[in-house]
XYZ file of C-alpha atoms in Angstrom:
634
model
C 0.013 -0.003 0.047
C 1.470 3.290 -0.992
C 0.983 6.768 -2.353
C 1.963 7.788 -5.890
C 2.347 10.896 -8.012
C 2.871 10.931 -11.823
C 3.193 13.676 -14.293
C 3.394 13.791 -18.145
C 3.801 16.710 -20.569
C 4.448 16.854 -24.293
C 7.889 17.714 -25.579
C 6.995 21.433 -26.058
C 6.638 22.106 -22.322
C 8.241 20.992 -19.102
C 7.008 19.456 -15.977
C 7.001 21.123 -12.591
C 10.577 21.526 -11.359
C 11.942 18.288 -9.817
C 12.038 20.034 -6.367
C 8.277 20.828 -6.619
C 7.466 17.305 -7.803
C 9.373 15.913 -4.843
C 7.453 18.234 -2.575
C 4.186 16.906 -4.075
C 5.218 13.329 -3.381
C 6.272 14.118 0.219
C 2.644 15.203 0.939
C 1.831 11.413 0.781
C 4.431 10.393 3.392
C 1.737 8.999 5.645
C 0.671 6.611 2.870
C 4.172 5.197 2.634
C 6.658 6.080 5.367
C 8.980 3.028 4.673
C 10.606 4.075 1.352
C 10.623 6.742 -1.242
C 11.476 6.651 -4.947
C 11.524 8.922 -8.080
C 12.002 8.564 -11.897
C 12.604 11.527 -14.139
C 13.288 10.984 -17.808
C 15.994 12.878 -19.647
C 13.632 15.374 -21.374
C 11.894 16.340 -18.158
C 8.554 15.324 -19.706
C 7.894 12.381 -17.426
C 8.075 12.086 -13.636
C 6.987 9.354 -11.218
C 7.031 9.560 -7.449
C 6.328 6.945 -4.834
C 6.018 6.574 -1.084
C 6.017 2.920 0.016
C 4.245 1.094 2.855
C 6.096 -2.245 2.916
C 3.604 -5.133 2.973
C 4.849 -7.741 0.558
C 8.526 -8.715 0.023
C 9.915 -6.128 2.453
C 13.489 -6.278 1.252
C 12.585 -5.781 -2.424
C 9.591 -4.255 -4.233
C 11.020 -0.680 -4.415
C 9.263 1.746 -6.768
C 9.228 3.135 -9.356
C 9.806 -0.324 -10.731
C 11.517 -0.689 -14.145
C 11.530 -3.448 -16.823
C 14.878 -5.202 -17.505
C 15.234 -3.057 -20.694
C 14.426 0.167 -18.744
C 11.730 1.236 -21.206
C 8.727 0.650 -18.890
C 8.320 2.246 -15.447
C 5.497 1.680 -12.944
C 4.219 3.262 -9.745
C 1.592 1.223 -7.970
C -0.722 1.746 -4.893
C -2.514 -1.327 -3.548
C -2.216 -5.046 -3.492
C -2.604 -7.802 -6.212
C -3.965 -10.703 -4.310
C -3.503 -13.290 -7.078
C 0.032 -12.193 -7.817
C 1.527 -15.655 -7.091
C -0.705 -17.312 -9.559
C -0.023 -14.613 -12.157
C 3.634 -15.010 -11.571
C 3.513 -18.689 -12.407
C 1.636 -17.947 -15.583
C 4.020 -15.295 -16.630
C 7.112 -17.569 -15.921
C 5.621 -20.146 -18.262
C 5.189 -17.411 -20.840
C 8.997 -16.651 -20.563
C 9.200 -13.828 -18.081
C 12.038 -13.664 -15.478
C 11.641 -12.202 -12.042
C 13.943 -10.739 -9.562
C 11.782 -10.388 -6.498
C 8.676 -11.787 -4.811
C 6.771 -8.500 -4.898
C 3.400 -7.997 -6.499
C 4.645 -4.829 -8.014
C 7.057 -6.634 -10.296
C 4.254 -9.080 -11.202
C 1.996 -6.138 -12.147
C 4.748 -4.715 -14.244
C 5.197 -8.006 -16.190
C 1.394 -8.162 -16.654
C 1.619 -4.895 -18.443
C 4.524 -6.158 -20.542
C 2.558 -9.194 -21.480
C -1.050 -7.943 -22.007
C -0.836 -4.132 -21.958
C -4.369 -2.782 -21.441
C -5.825 -6.227 -21.120
C -3.740 -6.871 -17.960
C -6.678 -5.383 -15.950
C -8.766 -8.497 -16.771
C -6.286 -10.694 -14.985
C -5.941 -8.771 -11.783
C -7.681 -9.638 -8.462
C -6.904 -6.802 -6.033
C -7.324 -3.213 -4.998
C -5.159 -0.869 -6.956
C -4.378 2.321 -8.713
C -1.302 2.435 -10.856
C 0.486 4.395 -13.574
C 2.711 2.962 -16.384
C 5.140 4.924 -18.486
C 6.029 2.987 -21.641
C 8.973 4.989 -23.217
C 9.209 2.815 -26.375
C 5.547 3.365 -27.190
C 5.619 6.949 -25.948
C 2.507 5.940 -23.887
C 1.223 6.448 -20.385
C -1.509 4.441 -18.793
C -3.310 4.931 -15.478
C -5.922 2.696 -13.986
C -8.094 2.201 -10.871
C -9.518 -1.060 -9.513
C -13.070 -2.246 -10.423
C -14.782 -1.218 -7.264
C -12.840 1.953 -6.378
C -11.138 0.654 -3.263
C -7.927 2.598 -3.939
C -8.180 6.295 -5.083
C -6.602 8.012 -8.062
C -6.965 11.827 -8.748
C -5.995 13.528 -12.000
C -5.907 16.971 -13.653
C -4.969 18.352 -17.010
C -3.342 21.785 -16.927
C -3.435 24.572 -19.453
C 0.111 23.819 -20.737
C -1.027 20.381 -22.029
C 0.198 18.268 -19.152
C -1.574 15.662 -17.034
C -0.876 14.764 -13.380
C -2.055 11.857 -11.283
C -1.884 11.338 -7.465
C -3.245 9.076 -4.770
C -4.631 12.130 -2.902
C -5.846 15.483 -3.973
C -3.457 17.273 -1.742
C -0.498 16.510 -4.042
C -2.144 18.059 -7.113
C -3.434 21.265 -5.445
C -0.185 21.880 -3.492
C 1.005 24.835 -5.573
C -2.344 25.948 -7.083
C -3.112 29.362 -5.692
C -5.920 29.974 -8.285
C -8.128 26.989 -7.639
C -11.880 27.592 -7.712
C -14.712 25.786 -5.976
C -17.048 23.559 -8.015
C -20.577 24.872 -7.519
C -22.391 21.511 -8.216
C -19.873 19.681 -6.039
C -20.651 21.994 -3.209
C -24.378 21.196 -3.625
C -23.583 17.456 -3.844
C -21.721 17.672 -0.491
C -24.463 19.394 1.415
C -26.881 16.875 -0.096
C -25.000 13.665 0.268
C -22.220 14.449 2.722
C -19.540 13.764 0.171
C -18.468 14.822 -3.359
C -19.354 11.856 -5.688
C -16.781 10.781 -8.242
C -15.712 11.868 -10.874
C -16.048 15.283 -9.340
C -13.773 17.014 -6.947
C -14.652 20.031 -4.785
C -12.453 22.093 -7.165
C -12.943 22.841 -10.797
C -10.543 21.083 -13.248
C -9.652 18.410 -10.715
C -11.112 14.879 -11.046
C -11.350 11.469 -9.450
C -10.651 8.576 -11.810
C -13.861 6.506 -11.442
C -13.826 2.902 -10.299
C -13.322 0.464 -13.215
C -11.767 3.056 -15.432
C -8.324 3.788 -17.032
C -6.813 6.621 -18.948
C -4.262 5.948 -21.728
C -2.712 8.296 -24.243
C 0.474 9.098 -26.156
C 2.589 11.880 -24.851
C 1.936 13.934 -27.965
C -1.785 13.586 -27.602
C -2.438 14.489 -23.955
C -5.365 16.768 -24.921
C -7.458 13.806 -25.864
C -6.611 11.761 -22.780
C -10.121 10.777 -21.210
C -11.245 7.979 -18.947
C -12.461 4.729 -20.427
C -14.576 2.182 -18.496
C -13.313 -1.369 -18.494
C -15.655 -2.954 -15.886
C -19.038 -2.316 -14.297
C -21.263 -4.350 -12.019
C -24.194 -3.312 -14.093
C -23.846 -6.295 -16.434
C -24.210 -8.643 -13.494
C -27.159 -6.766 -12.025
C -29.055 -6.944 -15.253
C -28.749 -10.743 -15.296
C -31.392 -10.843 -12.461
C -31.041 -14.323 -11.069
C -34.302 -15.317 -9.398
C -33.279 -18.615 -7.768
C -30.225 -19.825 -5.892
C -29.526 -23.600 -5.809
C -27.625 -25.096 -2.881
C -24.647 -25.659 -5.154
C -24.328 -21.822 -5.559
C -24.415 -21.349 -1.838
C -21.522 -23.888 -1.521
C -19.556 -22.132 -4.191
C -20.276 -18.808 -2.566
C -18.693 -20.026 0.718
C -15.673 -21.269 -1.165
C -15.247 -17.980 -2.996
C -15.727 -15.967 0.176
C -13.352 -18.090 2.192
C -10.758 -17.847 -0.656
C -11.281 -14.108 -0.786
C -10.635 -13.761 2.934
C -7.606 -16.051 2.955
C -6.045 -14.225 -0.098
C -6.304 -11.020 1.960
C -4.406 -12.333 4.857
C -1.255 -12.815 2.792
C 1.333 -10.338 4.007
C 4.901 -10.189 5.345
C 3.620 -8.031 8.276
C 1.026 -8.602 11.056
C -2.557 -8.738 9.924
C -5.633 -7.933 12.154
C -9.361 -7.366 11.667
C -12.002 -4.729 12.521
C -14.771 -6.388 14.619
C -18.152 -4.955 15.310
C -19.770 -8.074 16.509
C -22.200 -8.002 13.567
C -22.503 -10.617 10.747
C -20.073 -9.307 8.201
C -16.973 -8.778 10.464
C -17.691 -11.921 12.336
C -17.658 -13.999 9.132
C -14.186 -12.554 8.418
C -12.807 -13.132 11.943
C -14.324 -16.719 12.024
C -12.465 -17.603 8.780
C -9.208 -15.905 9.794
C -9.142 -17.584 13.279
C -9.080 -21.085 11.702
C -5.419 -20.512 10.707
C -4.102 -18.103 13.333
C -4.836 -16.053 16.426
C -6.318 -12.811 15.248
C -5.813 -9.347 16.607
C -9.300 -7.697 16.575
C -10.304 -4.030 17.186
C -13.770 -2.494 17.924
C -15.122 0.808 18.701
C -17.550 1.814 21.390
C -19.366 5.071 22.203
C -20.164 6.913 25.388
C -23.746 6.844 24.323
C -25.232 3.479 25.021
C -27.697 3.099 22.146
C -24.815 3.441 19.570
C -22.423 1.193 21.428
C -21.664 -2.324 20.047
C -18.642 -2.995 22.105
C -20.261 -5.753 24.152
C -21.276 -7.594 21.004
C -17.760 -7.367 19.646
C -16.322 -8.660 22.910
C -18.684 -11.628 22.724
C -17.460 -12.505 19.268
C -13.921 -11.956 20.199
C -14.334 -14.367 23.139
C -15.991 -16.933 20.849
C -13.003 -17.019 18.431
C -10.343 -16.432 21.053
C -8.976 -13.192 19.507
C -6.532 -10.750 20.944
C -9.077 -8.030 21.270
C -8.824 -4.255 21.795
C -11.768 -1.950 22.350
C -11.720 1.844 22.510
C -14.502 4.269 23.524
C -15.183 7.548 21.695
C -16.747 10.503 23.499
C -17.890 13.956 22.558
C -14.306 15.283 22.447
C -14.158 13.800 18.969
C -14.894 17.251 17.637
C -11.289 18.001 18.279
C -10.512 16.014 15.084
C -12.184 18.422 12.663
C -8.827 19.737 11.357
C -7.629 16.118 10.924
C -10.682 15.366 8.695
C -9.862 18.216 6.361
C -6.190 17.198 6.209
C -7.119 13.642 5.473
C -9.731 14.124 2.796
C -8.700 17.471 1.079
C -12.416 17.929 0.513
C -15.416 18.431 2.847
C -16.455 14.927 3.989
C -19.333 14.639 6.452
C -19.737 10.920 7.292
C -20.044 10.956 11.001
C -18.284 7.583 11.354
C -15.050 9.137 10.077
C -13.723 10.055 13.444
C -14.263 6.615 15.036
C -12.843 4.913 11.982
C -9.777 7.134 12.172
C -9.303 6.412 15.921
C -9.781 2.689 15.577
C -7.245 2.779 12.796
C -4.787 4.616 14.889
C -5.275 2.056 17.625
C -4.721 -0.830 15.233
C -1.573 0.702 13.783
C 0.161 0.172 17.152
C 0.421 -3.551 16.508
C -0.518 -4.402 12.883
C 0.043 -3.011 9.373
C -2.926 -4.740 7.678
C -6.549 -4.975 8.766
C -9.445 -6.739 7.175
C -12.938 -5.078 7.261
C -16.480 -6.139 6.382
C -17.240 -3.068 4.246
C -19.212 -3.799 0.998
C -21.316 -6.654 2.416
C -24.356 -4.397 2.988
C -24.283 -3.192 -0.565
C -23.772 -6.582 -2.045
C -26.348 -8.479 0.012
C -28.809 -5.630 0.603
C -28.290 -5.175 4.322
C -29.187 -1.494 4.684
C -32.513 -0.463 6.242
C -33.098 1.759 3.161
C -33.493 -1.287 0.952
C -36.105 -2.707 3.297
C -38.057 0.502 3.231
C -37.929 0.640 -0.559
C -39.321 -2.868 -0.582
C -42.158 -1.811 1.623
C -42.783 1.339 -0.396
C -42.901 -0.760 -3.594
C -45.457 -3.128 -2.097
C -47.696 -0.255 -0.905
C -47.521 1.263 -4.417
C -48.683 -1.997 -5.971
C -51.660 -2.320 -3.706
C -53.147 1.010 -4.723
C -53.654 2.209 -8.296
C -51.153 5.000 -9.311
C -53.945 7.567 -10.013
C -55.038 7.573 -6.344
C -51.589 7.619 -4.789
C -51.591 11.352 -4.212
C -55.146 11.372 -2.865
C -54.714 8.506 -0.352
C -51.191 8.898 0.719
C -51.191 12.714 0.618
C -54.238 12.701 2.945
C -52.521 10.229 5.328
C -49.304 12.338 5.366
C -51.340 15.317 6.645
C -53.187 13.297 9.148
C -50.187 11.674 10.888
C -47.792 13.721 13.184
C -44.288 14.449 11.837
C -42.525 12.669 14.850
C -39.288 14.549 14.120
C -37.755 12.914 17.262
C -38.348 9.421 15.915
C -36.164 7.345 13.681
C -36.752 7.792 10.017
C -38.578 4.523 9.477
C -41.146 5.375 12.155
C -42.049 8.751 10.748
C -45.571 7.857 9.291
C -45.959 11.228 7.785
C -42.622 10.972 5.973
C -43.441 7.440 4.762
C -46.854 8.341 3.392
C -45.519 11.607 1.795
C -42.829 9.641 0.024
C -45.388 7.401 -1.561
C -46.707 10.465 -3.573
C -43.404 11.045 -5.267
C -40.890 9.327 -7.566
C -39.325 6.330 -5.837
C -35.746 7.035 -6.913
C -36.135 10.649 -5.702
C -37.363 9.231 -2.378
C -34.243 6.969 -2.190
C -32.161 10.053 -2.951
C -33.733 11.893 -0.003
C -33.255 8.877 2.322
C -29.513 8.903 1.347
C -29.174 12.673 1.943
C -27.961 14.486 4.953
C -30.082 17.539 3.961
C -33.136 17.354 1.772
C -33.130 19.440 -1.472
C -35.324 21.953 0.279
C -33.086 22.151 3.254
C -29.959 22.415 1.087
C -31.526 25.285 -0.766
C -32.241 27.078 2.434
C -28.699 26.644 3.651
C -27.413 28.844 0.747
C -28.254 32.374 -0.119
C -30.138 33.455 -3.335
C -26.969 34.351 -5.136
C -25.504 30.826 -4.773
C -28.818 29.170 -5.539
C -29.033 31.241 -8.851
C -25.428 30.200 -9.715
C -26.370 26.495 -9.005
C -29.251 26.880 -11.640
C -31.472 24.202 -10.075
C -28.943 21.361 -10.070
C -29.523 18.578 -7.538
C -27.540 15.443 -6.908
C -30.808 13.513 -7.494
C -29.968 13.800 -11.202
C -27.065 11.522 -10.614
C -29.366 8.930 -9.024
C -31.929 9.194 -11.794
C -29.235 8.796 -14.440
C -27.814 5.659 -12.845
C -31.229 4.140 -12.137
C -32.135 4.514 -15.833
C -29.306 2.117 -16.674
C -30.740 -0.786 -14.790
C -33.082 -2.762 -17.027
C -34.882 -4.612 -14.179
C -38.098 -3.042 -12.945
C -37.047 -3.370 -9.317
C -36.381 -0.138 -7.369
C -34.226 -2.039 -4.932
C -31.823 -3.197 -7.615
C -31.704 0.298 -9.013
C -30.913 1.628 -5.563
C -28.183 -1.028 -5.178
C -26.568 0.051 -8.463
C -26.692 3.639 -7.349
C -24.985 2.711 -4.053
C -22.196 0.815 -5.906
C -21.522 3.902 -8.113
C -21.926 6.631 -5.437
C -22.125 5.805 -1.796
C -19.685 2.822 -1.730
C -16.684 4.339 -3.617
C -17.186 7.931 -2.752
C -18.160 7.579 0.928
C -17.531 4.234 2.514
C -14.275 3.307 0.666
C -13.040 6.876 0.667
C -13.519 7.004 4.428
C -11.709 3.716 5.048
C -8.754 4.502 2.726
C -8.075 8.028 4.105
C -8.539 7.246 7.897
C -6.402 4.077 7.641
C -3.633 5.555 5.476
C -3.455 8.577 7.640
C -2.268 6.013 10.276
C -0.070 4.131 7.733
C -2.157 0.973 7.777
C -3.734 -0.959 4.972
C -7.448 -2.047 5.056
C -8.506 -5.036 2.894
C -12.232 -5.616 2.111
C -12.904 -9.301 1.229
C -16.543 -8.768 0.320
C -15.507 -6.627 -2.611
C -13.616 -9.325 -4.385
C -14.887 -8.761 -7.884
C -15.664 -12.537 -8.175
C -18.075 -12.272 -5.286
C -19.716 -9.098 -6.713
C -20.172 -10.620 -10.171
C -21.659 -13.840 -8.731
C -24.016 -12.316 -6.185
C -25.074 -8.861 -7.080
C -27.348 -10.101 -9.814
C -29.585 -12.099 -7.405
C -33.212 -10.800 -7.070
C -33.860 -8.597 -4.117
C -36.397 -10.956 -2.708
C -33.729 -13.554 -2.229
C -31.949 -11.180 0.239
C -34.970 -9.352 1.811
C -38.006 -10.919 3.343
C -40.013 -8.863 5.807
C -37.651 -7.331 8.361
C -34.867 -9.753 7.522
C -32.065 -8.908 5.129
C -28.773 -10.339 3.773
C -30.454 -13.751 3.573
C -28.014 -15.101 0.924
C -25.026 -14.176 3.113
C -26.615 -15.847 6.165
C -27.047 -18.973 4.041
C -23.428 -18.857 2.924
C -22.216 -18.380 6.431
C -24.612 -20.773 8.192
C -21.756 -23.089 9.307
C -19.325 -20.386 10.261
C -21.286 -18.670 13.063
C -23.657 -19.558 15.941
C -27.317 -18.720 15.429
C -27.196 -15.580 17.679
C -24.597 -13.921 15.616
C -25.811 -15.259 12.243
C -29.223 -13.772 12.722
C -28.288 -10.578 14.668
C -30.007 -7.455 13.404
C -27.782 -4.852 11.734
C -26.812 -1.908 13.765
C -25.335 0.972 11.878
C -21.762 2.103 12.597
C -22.492 5.729 13.325
C -21.674 8.446 15.879
C -24.304 9.995 18.278
C -24.004 13.373 16.599
C -27.341 14.637 17.834
C -26.499 13.907 21.451
C -22.888 15.271 21.163
C -24.101 18.662 19.932
C -26.650 18.907 22.750
C -23.971 18.030 25.306
C -22.223 21.359 24.529
C -23.172 24.857 25.517
C -24.697 26.970 22.757
C -21.600 29.145 22.344
C -19.464 26.022 21.847
C -21.859 24.907 19.116
C -21.694 28.220 17.298
C -17.915 28.185 17.565
C -17.799 24.774 15.951
C -20.308 25.692 13.198
C -18.207 28.879 12.690
C -20.809 31.374 11.397
C -18.112 34.024 10.826
C -16.286 31.881 8.242
C -19.496 30.951 6.542
C -20.600 34.598 6.331
C -17.216 35.601 4.673
C -17.710 32.968 2.036
C -20.676 34.928 0.610
C -22.742 31.845 -0.243
C -24.693 30.934 2.859
C -27.953 32.017 4.457
C -26.397 32.388 7.899
C -29.715 33.419 9.483
C -31.184 30.028 8.571
C -28.112 28.307 9.912
C -28.409 30.119 13.213
C -32.047 28.943 13.405
C -31.028 25.324 12.729
C -28.712 25.570 15.774
C -31.551 26.919 17.902
C -34.032 24.302 16.732
C -31.557 21.505 17.430
C -30.422 22.580 20.838
C -34.075 23.047 21.947
C -34.782 19.509 20.886
C -37.389 20.531 18.329
C -35.546 18.817 15.479
C -32.719 16.313 15.278
C -30.296 18.226 13.148
C -26.948 17.087 14.362
C -25.853 15.739 10.931
C -26.915 19.010 9.187
C -24.902 21.001 11.715
C -22.009 18.627 11.334
C -21.965 19.036 7.553
C -21.940 22.692 7.870
C -19.151 22.729 10.538
C -16.939 20.436 8.389
C -17.526 22.781 5.305
C -16.657 25.850 7.379
C -13.427 24.307 8.529
C -12.721 23.277 4.909
C -13.199 26.888 3.756
C -10.882 28.109 6.443
C -8.078 25.917 5.161
C -8.776 25.802 1.407
C -7.719 29.231 0.243
C -10.022 28.856 -2.832
C -12.263 31.107 -4.807
C -15.997 30.731 -5.190
């Protein structure tokens, strides 16, 4: 696991000075504190920088790595889990190796198959290749977007890549904020790929690559090489026992592949189904170091469940408790993400990664299982909404459900799924728009109120729901749950969940591996009909069948509990002046885009207990701190 920076320009211009490029690479020291390497070609038109976190073949595997002839150079962030099998294949094809590193295997995969090498890789990765003989550069990101890759094209016809945005913006004193990305953030809590918070900066989307000749950089654009959509549209309606058996074999293989390392390996453990499956499998071959997170607010605390599972599998378990002083980490969040990022589980994920880094360099996590096997409550609510819509003819939806929405109380204090008024009101609208609202920190109406009229005019009616609608339209199956699942795989999973895990872990120089996002599992299981995973209040039924012999009944059928922070309670534990200090009205006012009177009102409503607006306030506080550090123009 590492950090990389790469730059390419045509022969008519020059790259940034080498000293500046080295400075860009050094911003990624946390991603690879073990070794540093550089490559600059003679013409100063190609530069590669690398920071290494040594995981495989500690003595070798230095980067940039070069072919024997010296014509091909590569920088690589991630792990290729099937590198040993690929190495055997390549040896039979006549390749010679000088190390046992997966980097060298990846280099030879490029030499053998060029662009088609991506079809052979099982792993999480972003990498950049410079092929001098072909005058070609190639950059790629893994299928699910586990590892990040940012890029930008500059006015002087050059292109730069980096593992984190901070490297690319280091010396840009004229960067401007992207209006639609700001709106996306306040809606969803993150900036969805391929956008960045700044104009002219991009995230290479999951399952994409960029390839171009040095004299044709202007036309370098992303190309998609993989998408889970094909598997979703297969829509498998029945699952024979043989498929369940094969699913267990593939999942076990995926977990075991991700324990291969020349450094200590541990696991995050919540006590729920997903992490327990991983720990159960790992504990069959060795004693596992496990880590869990607890909260000082009891209803959010799963530490007791994690301890029960740790005892069951005799792990070496560590548990930490997070309290309201977590607000002290606001600056760390901005430094980690380089963009506003409002997932309220970021701080606990950062702290548990910091704890794990004291003993291990690699951790396995259960991320991705809820998206793959439909574990989120929103999927179950979509199923209920779909069933209600089928009972009543469409022409009377507005009449019946609109009247019921007015009749029932709002119940703003209650969890979302208990708010009858919200439920009935949603039945009068478009089902994907409803899913968008369920996934949003702030509704479209609330988001618009946060900004002043000048910003709203500039935004010109844009909403992130357009992203959801465009993605849903690609799913051929007339099942809103499968449409929502595809939306999550293209937005929430790569841009929120995996981004959070990557930045918080790498800020602590440890690597997190996610077995449930092995592309073989995704291809085999994402296409199953939603009713195979959801029945009534039960979800992830196929995973429970796959894992039936791995876990006791109590864990196997435990209800999901979201990994989230008690943000509402934390804000109310503070005096009003402290809340206003964190939200930072002064900075917001200077930005010239916010309706600060409305934001003041949100603070008052929340502190009086009239509405639960903790996440809205948190999203505003994060953005204010981002603005304070960004030095960017509107």
